[in-house]
Coordinates of C-alpha atoms in Angstrom, one line a residue:
Chain R
X127 CA -38.6 6.9 17.4
X128 CA -38.0 8.3 20.9
X129 CA -41.1 9.6 22.7
X130 CA -40.8 13.3 23.2
X131 CA -42.0 15.3 26.1
X132 CA -42.0 19.1 26.3
X133 CA -39.2 20.5 28.4
X134 CA -41.8 22.0 30.8
X135 CA -43.2 18.5 31.8
X136 CA -42.6 17.9 35.4
X137 CA -42.8 14.6 37.3
X138 CA -44.7 14.2 40.6
X139 CA -42.7 15.5 43.5
X140 CA -40.4 12.9 45.2
X141 CA -42.3 13.5 48.4
X142 CA -45.4 11.8 47.0
X143 CA -43.4 8.6 46.3
X144 CA -41.7 8.8 49.8
X145 CA -45.2 9.2 51.3
X146 CA -46.7 6.2 49.5
X147 CA -43.8 4.0 50.5
X148 CA -43.8 5.0 54.1
X149 CA -47.6 4.7 54.3
X150 CA -47.5 1.2 52.8
X151 CA -44.7 0.0 55.0
X152 CA -46.4 1.6 58.1
X153 CA -49.6 -0.2 57.5
X154 CA -47.8 -3.5 56.9
X155 CA -45.7 -3.1 60.1
X156 CA -48.9 -2.3 62.1
X157 CA -50.6 -5.4 60.7
X158 CA -47.5 -7.5 61.6
X159 CA -47.6 -6.0 65.1
X160 CA -51.3 -6.9 65.5
X161 CA -50.6 -10.5 64.4
X162 CA -47.7 -10.8 66.9
X163 CA -44.3 -12.3 66.4
X164 CA -43.4 -16.0 66.6
X165 CA -39.8 -15.0 67.4
X166 CA -39.0 -13.8 71.0
X167 CA -37.3 -10.3 71.0
X168 CA -36.0 -8.0 73.8
X169 CA -38.5 -5.4 74.7
X170 CA -41.3 -7.2 72.9
X171 CA -43.7 -6.2 75.7
X172 CA -43.5 -2.6 74.4
X173 CA -45.0 -3.7 71.1
X174 CA -42.5 -1.7 68.9
X175 CA -44.1 -2.8 65.6
X176 CA -47.4 -1.3 66.6
X177 CA -46.2 2.2 67.6
X178 CA -43.4 2.4 65.1
X179 CA -45.7 1.3 62.3
X180 CA -48.2 3.9 63.5
X181 CA -45.5 6.6 63.3
X182 CA -44.5 5.6 59.8
X183 CA -48.2 5.6 58.7
X184 CA -48.7 9.1 60.0
X185 CA -45.5 10.3 58.3
X186 CA -46.6 8.5 55.1
X187 CA -49.9 10.3 55.1
X188 CA -48.2 13.7 55.6
X189 CA -45.7 13.2 52.8
X190 CA -48.3 11.9 50.4
X191 CA -50.4 14.9 51.1
X192 CA -47.4 17.3 50.6
X193 CA -46.5 15.5 47.4
X194 CA -50.1 15.5 46.1
X195 CA -50.4 19.2 46.9
X196 CA -47.3 20.0 44.9
X197 CA -48.2 17.8 41.8
X198 CA -47.7 19.5 38.5
X199 CA -50.7 21.3 37.2
X200 CA -51.9 20.8 33.6
Chain K
X283 CA -23.6 -17.4 63.7
X284 CA -27.1 -18.5 62.7
X285 CA -28.7 -16.9 59.7
X286 CA -31.8 -14.7 60.3
X287 CA -35.1 -16.4 59.3
X288 CA -37.4 -14.1 57.5
X289 CA -41.2 -14.4 57.8
X290 CA -43.6 -13.9 54.8
X291 CA -44.3 -10.3 55.9
X292 CA -40.6 -9.6 55.8
X293 CA -40.3 -10.9 52.3
X294 CA -43.3 -8.9 51.2
X295 CA -41.7 -5.7 52.5
X296 CA -38.4 -6.5 50.7
X297 CA -40.2 -7.4 47.5
X298 CA -42.3 -4.2 47.6
X299 CA -39.0 -2.2 47.6
X300 CA -38.0 -3.7 44.3
X301 CA -41.4 -3.0 42.8
X302 CA -41.3 0.6 44.0
X303 CA -37.9 1.5 42.6
X304 CA -38.5 -0.2 39.2
X305 CA -41.9 1.5 39.1
X306 CA -40.3 4.9 39.8
X307 CA -37.7 4.2 37.0
X308 CA -40.5 3.4 34.6
X309 CA -42.5 6.5 35.6
X310 CA -39.4 8.8 35.2
X311 CA -38.6 7.3 31.7
X312 CA -41.1 9.7 30.1
X313 CA -39.4 12.7 31.6
X314 CA -35.9 11.7 30.4
X315 CA -35.6 12.6 26.8
X316 CA -32.5 14.8 26.6
X317 CA -28.9 14.5 27.7
X318 CA -29.5 17.1 30.4
X319 CA -32.5 15.1 31.7
X320 CA -30.5 11.9 31.8
X321 CA -27.1 13.2 33.2
X322 CA -28.3 16.2 35.3
X323 CA -31.9 15.4 36.1
X324 CA -33.0 18.3 33.9
X325 CA -31.5 20.8 36.3
X326 CA -34.9 21.2 38.0
X327 CA -34.3 20.1 41.6
X328 CA -34.9 22.2 44.7
X329 CA -32.2 22.4 47.3
X330 CA -34.2 20.0 49.5
X331 CA -34.2 17.3 46.8
X332 CA -30.7 17.9 45.7
X333 CA -29.5 18.2 49.3
X334 CA -31.0 14.9 50.5
X335 CA -29.6 13.2 47.4
X336 CA -26.2 14.8 48.0
X337 CA -26.1 13.3 51.4
X338 CA -27.6 10.0 50.4
X339 CA -25.2 9.4 47.6
X340 CA -22.6 9.1 50.3
X341 CA -24.8 7.3 52.8
X342 CA -24.3 3.6 51.8
X343 CA -25.1 0.6 53.9
X344 CA -21.4 -0.2 54.1
X345 CA -20.8 3.1 55.9
X346 CA -23.6 2.5 58.4
X347 CA -22.6 -1.1 59.1
X348 CA -18.9 -0.1 59.2
X349 CA -19.2 2.9 61.5
X350 CA -21.7 1.2 63.9
X351 CA -19.0 -1.5 64.3
X352 CA -16.3 1.1 64.3
X353 CA -18.0 2.7 67.3
X354 CA -17.5 -0.5 69.2
X355 CA -13.8 -0.2 68.5
X356 CA -13.2 3.6 68.6
X357 CA -16.1 5.0 70.5
X358 CA -17.4 8.5 70.1
X359 CA -14.4 9.5 67.9
X360 CA -16.4 7.9 65.0
X361 CA -18.7 10.9 65.1
X362 CA -15.8 13.0 63.8
X363 CA -16.3 11.4 60.4
X364 CA -19.8 12.9 60.3
X365 CA -19.0 16.2 62.0
X366 CA -15.5 17.8 61.5
X367 CA -14.8 15.2 58.8
X368 CA -17.7 16.5 56.7
X369 CA -19.5 19.7 57.8
X370 CA -16.7 22.3 57.2
X371 CA -16.1 20.9 53.7
X372 CA -19.8 20.8 52.8
X373 CA -20.2 24.5 53.9
X374 CA -17.1 25.6 52.0
X375 CA -18.4 23.9 48.9
X376 CA -21.7 25.6 49.2
X377 CA -20.4 29.1 50.0
X378 CA -17.2 29.4 48.0
X379 CA -16.8 26.7 45.3
X380 CA -20.3 26.1 44.0
X381 CA -20.4 29.5 42.2
X382 CA -17.5 28.4 39.9
X383 CA -18.9 24.9 39.4
X384 CA -22.5 25.8 38.7
X385 CA -22.0 29.1 36.8
X386 CA -19.8 27.4 34.2
X387 CA -22.7 25.0 33.3
X388 CA -20.4 22.0 33.2
X389 CA -21.6 18.5 33.3
X390 CA -18.9 17.1 35.6
X391 CA -15.9 17.9 37.8
X392 CA -13.4 16.9 35.0
X393 CA -15.4 19.3 32.8
X394 CA -14.3 22.2 35.2
X395 CA -10.6 21.0 34.9
X396 CA -10.9 21.3 31.1
X397 CA -12.2 24.9 31.3
X398 CA -9.8 26.0 34.0
X399 CA -6.7 24.2 32.8
X400 CA -6.6 21.9 29.8
X401 CA -7.4 18.6 28.3
X402 CA -4.6 16.8 30.1
X403 CA -5.9 17.4 33.6
X404 CA -9.5 16.7 32.5
X405 CA -8.5 13.3 31.0
X406 CA -6.3 12.3 33.9
X407 CA -9.1 13.0 36.4
X408 CA -11.8 11.5 34.2
X409 CA -10.0 8.2 33.8
X410 CA -8.9 8.0 37.4
X411 CA -12.5 8.9 38.6
X412 CA -14.1 6.4 36.2
X413 CA -11.8 3.5 37.3
X414 CA -12.2 4.5 41.0
X415 CA -16.0 4.6 40.7
X416 CA -16.3 1.2 39.1
X417 CA -13.9 -0.5 41.5
X418 CA -15.7 1.0 44.5
X419 CA -19.0 0.0 43.0
X420 CA -17.8 -3.6 42.6
X421 CA -16.5 -3.7 46.1
X422 CA -19.8 -2.4 47.4
X423 CA -21.6 -5.2 45.4
X424 CA -19.3 -7.8 46.8
X425 CA -19.6 -6.7 50.4
X426 CA -23.4 -6.5 50.0
X427 CA -23.4 -10.1 48.8
X428 CA -21.1 -11.1 51.7
X429 CA -23.3 -9.5 54.4
X430 CA -26.6 -11.0 53.0
X431 CA -24.9 -14.4 52.6
X432 CA -23.7 -14.6 56.2
X433 CA -26.7 -12.9 57.8
X434 CA -29.6 -14.2 55.7
X435 CA -28.1 -17.2 53.9
X436 CA -28.8 -15.7 50.5
X437 CA -26.7 -17.0 47.6
X438 CA -23.9 -14.8 46.3
X439 CA -25.0 -14.9 42.7
X440 CA -28.6 -14.1 43.6
X441 CA -27.8 -11.1 45.7
X442 CA -25.4 -9.6 43.2
X443 CA -27.3 -10.2 40.0
X444 CA -30.8 -9.4 41.3
X445 CA -29.7 -6.0 42.8
X446 CA -27.5 -5.2 39.9
X447 CA -30.3 -5.9 37.4
X448 CA -32.7 -3.7 39.4
X449 CA -30.2 -0.8 39.4
X450 CA -29.4 -1.2 35.7
X451 CA -33.1 -1.2 35.0
X452 CA -34.0 2.1 36.8
X453 CA -30.9 4.0 36.0
X454 CA -31.1 3.1 32.3
X455 CA -34.7 4.3 32.3
X456 CA -34.5 7.5 34.3
X457 CA -30.8 8.4 34.6
X458 CA -29.8 10.7 37.4
X459 CA -33.4 11.6 38.3
X460 CA -34.0 7.9 39.0
X461 CA -30.8 7.7 41.1
X462 CA -31.8 10.9 43.0
X463 CA -35.4 9.6 43.6
X464 CA -34.2 6.3 44.9
X465 CA -31.5 7.9 47.0
X466 CA -34.1 10.0 48.8
X467 CA -36.3 7.0 49.3
X468 CA -33.3 5.3 50.7
X469 CA -32.7 8.2 53.1
X470 CA -36.2 7.9 54.6
X471 CA -36.0 4.0 54.7
X472 CA -32.7 4.2 56.6
X473 CA -34.4 6.4 59.3
X474 CA -37.6 4.3 59.2
X475 CA -35.7 1.0 59.3
X476 CA -32.7 1.6 61.5
X477 CA -33.3 4.6 63.9
X478 CA -35.6 2.3 65.9
X479 CA -32.6 0.2 66.8
X480 CA -31.1 3.1 68.6
X481 CA -34.4 4.0 70.3
X482 CA -34.9 0.5 71.6
X483 CA -31.2 0.2 72.6
X484 CA -31.5 3.4 74.7
X485 CA -34.8 2.0 76.2
X486 CA -33.0 -1.3 77.2
X487 CA -30.1 0.6 78.7
X488 CA -32.5 2.7 80.8
X489 CA -32.0 6.1 79.2
X490 CA -29.4 8.1 77.3
X491 CA -27.3 8.8 80.4
X492 CA -27.1 5.1 81.0
X493 CA -25.7 4.5 77.5
X494 CA -22.7 6.8 78.4
X495 CA -22.4 5.8 82.1
X496 CA -19.3 3.7 82.9
X497 CA -17.8 4.1 79.4
X498 CA -14.0 4.6 79.4
X499 CA -13.0 8.2 78.6
X500 CA -11.6 7.1 75.2
X501 CA -15.0 5.7 74.2
X502 CA -17.1 8.7 75.4
X503 CA -15.3 11.8 74.2
X504 CA -14.3 13.6 70.9
X505 CA -11.2 15.6 71.7
X506 CA -10.2 15.1 75.3
X507 CA -8.2 11.9 74.5
X508 CA -6.5 13.1 71.3
X509 CA -3.5 14.8 73.0
X510 CA -1.6 11.5 72.8
X511 CA -2.1 8.8 70.2
X512 CA -1.9 6.1 72.9
X513 CA -4.9 7.6 74.8
X514 CA -7.5 6.6 72.2
X515 CA -8.3 3.4 70.3
X516 CA -7.9 5.1 66.9
X517 CA -4.2 5.8 67.7
X518 CA -4.5 9.4 66.4
X519 CA -3.7 12.8 67.7
X520 CA -5.7 16.0 67.2
X521 CA -3.5 17.4 64.4
X522 CA -4.1 14.2 62.4
X523 CA -7.9 14.6 62.9
X524 CA -7.9 18.3 62.0
X525 CA -5.5 18.3 59.1
X526 CA -6.1 14.7 57.7
X527 CA -9.8 14.2 58.3
X528 CA -11.1 17.7 58.8
X529 CA -9.2 19.3 56.0
X530 CA -7.6 17.1 53.3
X531 CA -9.7 13.9 53.3
X532 CA -13.1 15.6 53.8
X533 CA -12.5 18.6 51.6
X534 CA -11.0 16.2 49.0
X535 CA -14.1 14.1 49.0
X536 CA -16.9 16.5 49.6
X537 CA -15.7 19.3 47.3
X538 CA -14.3 17.4 44.3
X539 CA -15.8 13.9 44.2
X540 CA -18.2 14.0 41.3
X541 CA -20.4 11.3 42.9
X542 CA -21.7 13.8 45.4
X543 CA -21.1 17.1 43.6
X544 CA -23.2 15.9 40.6
X545 CA -26.3 16.1 42.8
X546 CA -25.8 19.8 43.4
X547 CA -25.4 20.3 39.6
X548 CA -29.0 19.0 39.3
X549 CA -30.3 22.1 41.2
X550 CA -32.6 24.5 39.4
X551 CA -30.5 27.6 40.1
X552 CA -27.3 28.8 41.7
X553 CA -28.8 29.6 45.0
X554 CA -30.3 26.1 45.3
X555 CA -27.0 24.6 44.2
X556 CA -25.2 26.6 47.0
X557 CA -27.9 25.5 49.5
X558 CA -27.6 21.8 48.5
X559 CA -24.5 20.9 50.6
X560 CA -25.6 23.3 53.3
X561 CA -29.0 21.6 53.6
X562 CA -27.3 18.2 53.6
X563 CA -25.0 19.2 56.4
X564 CA -27.8 19.3 59.0
X565 CA -28.9 15.8 58.1
X566 CA -25.3 14.6 58.1
X567 CA -24.8 15.8 61.7
X568 CA -27.9 13.8 62.8
X569 CA -26.6 10.4 61.5
X570 CA -24.5 9.6 64.6
X571 CA -27.8 9.3 66.4
X572 CA -28.3 6.1 64.5
X573 CA -24.7 4.9 64.0
X574 CA -22.9 5.9 67.1
X575 CA -25.7 5.4 69.6
X576 CA -26.3 1.8 68.2
X577 CA -22.5 1.2 68.3
X578 CA -22.3 2.2 72.0
X579 CA -25.3 0.1 72.9
X580 CA -23.7 -2.9 71.1
X581 CA -20.4 -2.2 73.0
X582 CA -22.2 -2.2 76.3
X583 CA -24.2 -5.3 75.5
X584 CA -21.1 -7.2 74.4
X585 CA -19.2 -6.0 77.5
X586 CA -21.8 -7.6 79.8
X587 CA -20.4 -11.0 78.8
X588 CA -23.7 -12.8 79.6
X589 CA -23.8 -14.5 76.2
X590 CA -26.9 -12.6 75.0
X591 CA -24.9 -10.5 72.6
X592 CA -21.8 -12.2 71.1
X593 CA -19.9 -10.7 68.1
X594 CA -19.1 -13.3 65.4
X595 CA -15.8 -14.0 63.7
X596 CA -14.9 -12.1 60.6
X597 CA -16.0 -14.3 57.6
X598 CA -12.8 -13.1 55.7
X599 CA -10.4 -13.6 58.7
X600 CA -11.6 -15.9 61.5
X601 CA -9.0 -14.5 63.9
X602 CA -10.7 -11.1 63.9
X603 CA -14.1 -10.0 65.3
X604 CA -16.7 -9.1 62.6
X605 CA -17.7 -5.6 63.9
X606 CA -19.9 -5.0 60.8
X607 CA -22.3 -7.5 62.2
X608 CA -23.2 -5.3 65.2
X609 CA -26.1 -3.5 63.6
X610 CA -27.7 -6.6 62.1
X611 CA -27.3 -8.4 65.5
X612 CA -29.2 -5.5 67.2
X613 CA -31.9 -5.8 64.5
X614 CA -32.3 -9.5 65.4
X615 CA -32.3 -8.6 69.1
X616 CA -35.0 -6.0 69.0
X617 CA -37.1 -6.3 65.8
X618 CA -40.1 -8.6 65.6
X619 CA -41.4 -9.9 62.3
X620 CA -42.3 -7.1 59.9
X621 CA -39.8 -4.8 61.4
X622 CA -37.0 -7.2 60.5
X623 CA -38.1 -6.9 56.9
X624 CA -38.0 -3.1 57.2
X625 CA -34.5 -3.2 58.7
X626 CA -33.2 -5.5 55.9
X627 CA -34.9 -3.3 53.3
X628 CA -33.1 -0.3 54.7
X629 CA -29.7 -2.0 54.4
X630 CA -30.6 -3.3 50.9
X631 CA -31.7 0.2 49.8
X632 CA -28.4 1.6 51.3
X633 CA -26.3 -0.8 49.3
X634 CA -28.3 -0.3 46.1
X635 CA -28.4 3.5 46.3
X636 CA -24.6 3.5 46.8
X637 CA -24.3 1.4 43.6
X638 CA -26.7 3.6 41.7
X639 CA -24.8 6.7 42.7
X640 CA -21.5 5.3 41.4
X641 CA -23.0 4.1 38.1
X642 CA -24.8 7.4 37.4
X643 CA -21.6 9.4 38.1
X644 CA -19.6 6.9 36.0
X645 CA -21.9 7.1 33.0
X646 CA -21.8 11.0 33.0
X647 CA -18.0 11.2 33.2
X648 CA -17.5 8.5 30.6
X649 CA -19.9 10.0 28.2
X650 CA -18.8 13.7 28.4
X651 CA -15.2 13.5 29.5
X652 CA -14.0 10.4 27.8
X653 CA -16.3 9.4 24.9
X654 CA -17.0 12.9 23.6
X655 CA -13.5 14.2 24.4
X656 CA -11.6 11.3 22.8
X657 CA -13.9 9.1 20.7
X658 CA -16.6 11.2 19.1
X659 CA -16.1 15.0 19.4
X660 CA -19.1 15.8 17.3
X661 CA -21.7 13.6 19.0
X662 CA -25.2 14.9 19.1
X663 CA -27.2 15.1 22.3
X664 CA -29.4 12.1 21.3
X665 CA -26.3 10.1 20.6
X666 CA -24.8 11.0 24.0
X667 CA -28.0 10.0 25.7
X668 CA -27.8 6.5 24.0
X669 CA -24.1 6.2 25.0
X670 CA -25.1 7.1 28.6
X671 CA -27.7 4.4 28.7
X672 CA -25.4 1.8 27.2
X673 CA -22.6 2.8 29.6
X674 CA -25.0 2.3 32.5
X675 CA -25.3 -1.4 31.6
X676 CA -21.5 -1.7 30.9
X677 CA -20.7 0.0 34.2
X678 CA -23.0 -2.5 36.1
X679 CA -21.3 -5.4 34.3
X680 CA -17.8 -4.2 35.1
X681 CA -18.9 -3.7 38.7
X682 CA -20.1 -7.3 38.8
X683 CA -16.7 -8.4 37.3
X684 CA -14.9 -6.4 40.1
X685 CA -17.1 -8.0 42.7
X686 CA -16.2 -11.5 41.5
X687 CA -12.5 -10.5 41.4
X688 CA -12.8 -9.3 45.0
X689 CA -14.4 -12.6 46.0
X690 CA -11.4 -14.5 44.6
X691 CA -8.7 -12.2 45.9
X692 CA -9.8 -10.5 49.1
X693 CA -6.5 -8.7 49.4
X694 CA -7.2 -6.4 46.4
X695 CA -9.8 -4.6 48.5
X696 CA -7.2 -2.8 50.5
X697 CA -5.8 -1.3 47.4
X698 CA -9.2 -0.4 45.9
X699 CA -10.3 1.3 49.2
X700 CA -7.1 3.3 49.3
X701 CA -7.8 4.8 45.9
X702 CA -9.8 7.6 47.4
X703 CA -6.7 9.2 48.9
X704 CA -4.7 8.6 45.6
X705 CA -7.3 10.5 43.5
X706 CA -9.2 12.9 45.7
X707 CA -6.6 14.3 48.1
X708 CA -4.3 15.8 45.5
X709 CA -7.3 16.9 43.3
X710 CA -8.4 19.1 46.2
X711 CA -5.1 21.0 46.1
X712 CA -5.4 21.4 42.3
X713 CA -9.0 22.7 42.7
X714 CA -8.1 25.1 45.6
X715 CA -5.3 26.7 43.6
X716 CA -7.2 26.7 40.4
X717 CA -10.3 28.4 41.9
X718 CA -8.5 30.9 44.2
X719 CA -5.2 31.7 42.5
X720 CA -5.6 32.9 39.0
X721 CA -1.8 32.6 38.3
X722 CA -2.0 28.7 38.6
X723 CA -1.0 27.3 35.2
X724 CA -2.3 24.3 33.2
X725 CA 1.1 22.6 33.1
X726 CA 1.6 23.1 36.8
X727 CA -1.8 21.7 37.6
X728 CA -1.3 18.5 35.5
X729 CA 2.2 17.7 36.9
X730 CA 1.2 18.7 40.4
X731 CA -1.7 16.3 40.2
X732 CA 0.5 13.4 39.0
X733 CA 3.1 14.2 41.7
X734 CA 0.4 14.1 44.4
X735 CA -1.0 10.8 43.2
X736 CA 2.5 9.2 43.0
X737 CA 3.3 10.5 46.5
X738 CA 0.1 9.0 47.9
X739 CA 0.5 5.7 46.2
X740 CA 4.2 5.4 47.2
X741 CA 3.4 5.9 50.9
X742 CA 0.6 3.4 50.7
X743 CA 2.8 0.9 49.0
X744 CA 5.7 1.6 51.4
X745 CA 3.5 0.7 54.4
X746 CA 1.8 -2.2 52.6
X747 CA 5.2 -3.8 51.7
X748 CA 6.7 -2.9 55.1
X749 CA 9.4 -1.0 53.3
X750 CA 9.1 2.0 55.6
X751 CA 11.4 2.1 58.7
X752 CA 9.9 2.9 62.1
X753 CA 11.8 6.2 62.1
X754 CA 10.4 7.2 58.7
X755 CA 7.0 6.0 59.8
X756 CA 7.2 8.4 62.8
X757 CA 8.3 11.2 60.6
X758 CA 5.4 10.6 58.2
X759 CA 2.7 10.1 60.7
X760 CA 3.9 11.6 64.0
X761 CA 3.0 8.3 65.7
X762 CA 5.2 5.4 67.0
X763 CA 2.9 2.6 65.8
X764 CA 0.5 4.2 63.4
X765 CA -2.8 2.4 62.9
X766 CA -4.3 1.9 59.4
X767 CA -6.5 4.9 60.1
X768 CA -3.6 7.1 61.1
X769 CA -1.6 6.1 58.0
X770 CA -4.6 6.9 55.7
X771 CA -5.0 10.3 57.3
X772 CA -1.3 11.2 56.9
X773 CA -1.1 9.6 53.4
X774 CA -3.8 12.0 52.3
X775 CA -2.1 15.0 54.0
X776 CA 1.2 14.2 52.2
X777 CA -0.5 13.7 48.8
X778 CA -2.2 17.1 49.2
X779 CA 1.0 18.8 50.3
X780 CA 3.1 17.4 47.5
X781 CA 0.5 18.4 44.9
X782 CA 0.2 21.8 46.4
X783 CA 3.9 22.5 46.5
X784 CA 4.7 21.1 43.1
X785 CA 1.8 23.0 41.5
X786 CA 2.9 26.3 43.1
X787 CA 6.6 25.8 42.2
X788 CA 5.8 24.9 38.5
X789 CA 3.3 27.8 38.3
X790 CA 6.1 30.3 39.0
X791 CA 8.1 29.1 36.0
X792 CA 5.3 28.5 33.4
X793 CA 2.9 30.7 31.5
X794 CA -0.5 31.4 32.9
X795 CA -3.8 31.8 31.0
X796 CA -5.0 35.3 30.2
X797 CA -7.7 36.9 32.5
X798 CA -10.2 36.7 29.6
X799 CA -9.9 32.9 29.5
X800 CA -10.6 32.6 33.2
X801 CA -13.7 34.7 33.6
X802 CA -16.4 32.8 35.6
X803 CA -13.8 30.1 36.7
X804 CA -11.6 31.9 39.2
X805 CA -12.1 34.1 42.3
X806 CA -11.5 37.7 41.4
X807 CA -12.6 37.2 37.7
X808 CA -16.1 36.0 38.6
X809 CA -18.8 38.3 39.9
X810 CA -19.5 37.7 43.6
X811 CA -22.8 36.1 44.4
X812 CA -25.2 38.8 45.6
X813 CA -27.9 37.6 48.1
X814 CA -29.0 41.0 49.2
X815 CA -32.3 40.7 47.3
X816 CA -33.1 37.4 49.0
X817 CA -34.9 37.3 52.4
X818 CA -32.5 36.5 55.3
X819 CA -33.9 33.0 55.8
X820 CA -33.2 32.1 52.1
X821 CA -29.5 33.1 52.2
X822 CA -26.9 30.3 52.0
X823 CA -24.6 32.2 54.4
X824 CA -27.3 32.3 57.1
X825 CA -27.9 28.6 57.0
X826 CA -24.2 27.8 56.8
X827 CA -23.7 29.9 60.0
X828 CA -26.5 28.0 61.7
X829 CA -25.0 24.7 60.6
X830 CA -21.5 25.7 61.9
X831 CA -23.0 26.7 65.2
X832 CA -24.6 23.3 65.6
X833 CA -21.3 21.7 64.8
X834 CA -19.5 23.8 67.4
X835 CA -22.2 23.0 70.0
X836 CA -21.9 19.2 69.4
X837 CA -18.1 19.3 69.7
X838 CA -18.2 21.3 72.9
X839 CA -20.9 19.1 74.5
X840 CA -19.1 15.9 73.7
X841 CA -15.6 17.3 74.2

């Protein structure tokens, strides 16, 4: 027997999932940036993992908040 | 070339992506209980969601890798595939064609052909689309395995089966909604994982002006070198770009290919459906800021000749340069640990979302336009839902089979990749006449479509087998030594032209449908959309005008 859901049931907005993924990746990239890289790269002195990870983290928080605000109400 | 070594943090980032997409599929399973949920995502999406999915269904990793490398060969001209080769068609779809598609409540593009013409045109398009989609899906899978094998040393079987299993899992669970969710995640991952390459490239060059400084005119302009085919590396003149790319190929793809149009069908109402491709057009125009900028940076780094940026040989033909490796080489050049994992995840997501898009379009067309039309006309909604889920698995397995075939016989890829102009270019002529000329008859549409497909295939085969004389080649392409790109453009133009002429000619001697049968399907017999009650900032025409203005500005700036 297939589980049934009323037609009106709505999933969480996609923005919530986008936000959680960007937030998780942003934090991981910042952590990687803090630990430093064993592999030499061009422009490594600009610490791209740190600032790009921070940008992703902020974007992740914003999208998570937007998605949470738009969650389906019971 | 040496394979890229991944650190544990990179593996963690890649692994998390798989967890996320399968988790999303499991979550969406509970909201997928009817055929409309599975095949059309419940028709509940806003224009933002449908628009980003519309764009992302076309935004595969192959395209990004291919056009970054293509920029090294052809320069700024590559931008035309994102600008004139997409935007006018997307705006035309939203403003003029979507009302006929959406209002008729069809499940697929072949479904429109059934209502407007008859079963013959519907089945011809359904079969050709289903075959094309599966073959393209298989090629995509094969090239993904090739890229990851050469760059990362991953085994062929592991790459193909693991990604295919993940796709099968989340599409079977959540249908089109799963595909749309993962396509949108992929869109953001591509910007998160790849845009930084362009940013760091510009930083290394010393600014945007320095990226363009010293480039030959053919590399740095859009139109100024298209007066003569010998003046640009693409070997094409402006009529070929305008007619072939800007009209036939792009309109054929963006307005009739169900893979992208299906995303607009998932919109919650007609206005959202019309805004879907218009919203997508703005993001489409932004993509050259990843692809073209990275390609120009790669061109300048390789031109230095100091050995710090060397393009590898093509793994399929060692006598050629493997331009597709340009973007991964830039990732290795600029990205430290952690960011490498994010860049690889972006490419992986791009490959997998492309696959998922193909499979979700295939299962819909097969279920509604082949299974229900030919095999079981009285199938219930629950039955069709089960067929859709089963065909998802079957479609994935057939894709894997095609991938192994491509691995054994590389030459078949040329044929498969040319299928687009066999199927889509003539179909656009059929759609155009069908929607805007009510006299167009069902018999004319069917035979016109066949004539266009045969014309396209004959020209392709003629060039492939070197059976076309230089004089005929010049007549067909207006170029002395037409490149593959030029041939493709003109092959599409001829296919469209033959279909158009044959359809018009046969229409004049065959019996049309009555007006009553065409209400809601044809211009003149369908009420015009009325946006007068909508605020100006919510009107599709306003946003289409804004999008077109940006397109003009970009073309003037980079002339």
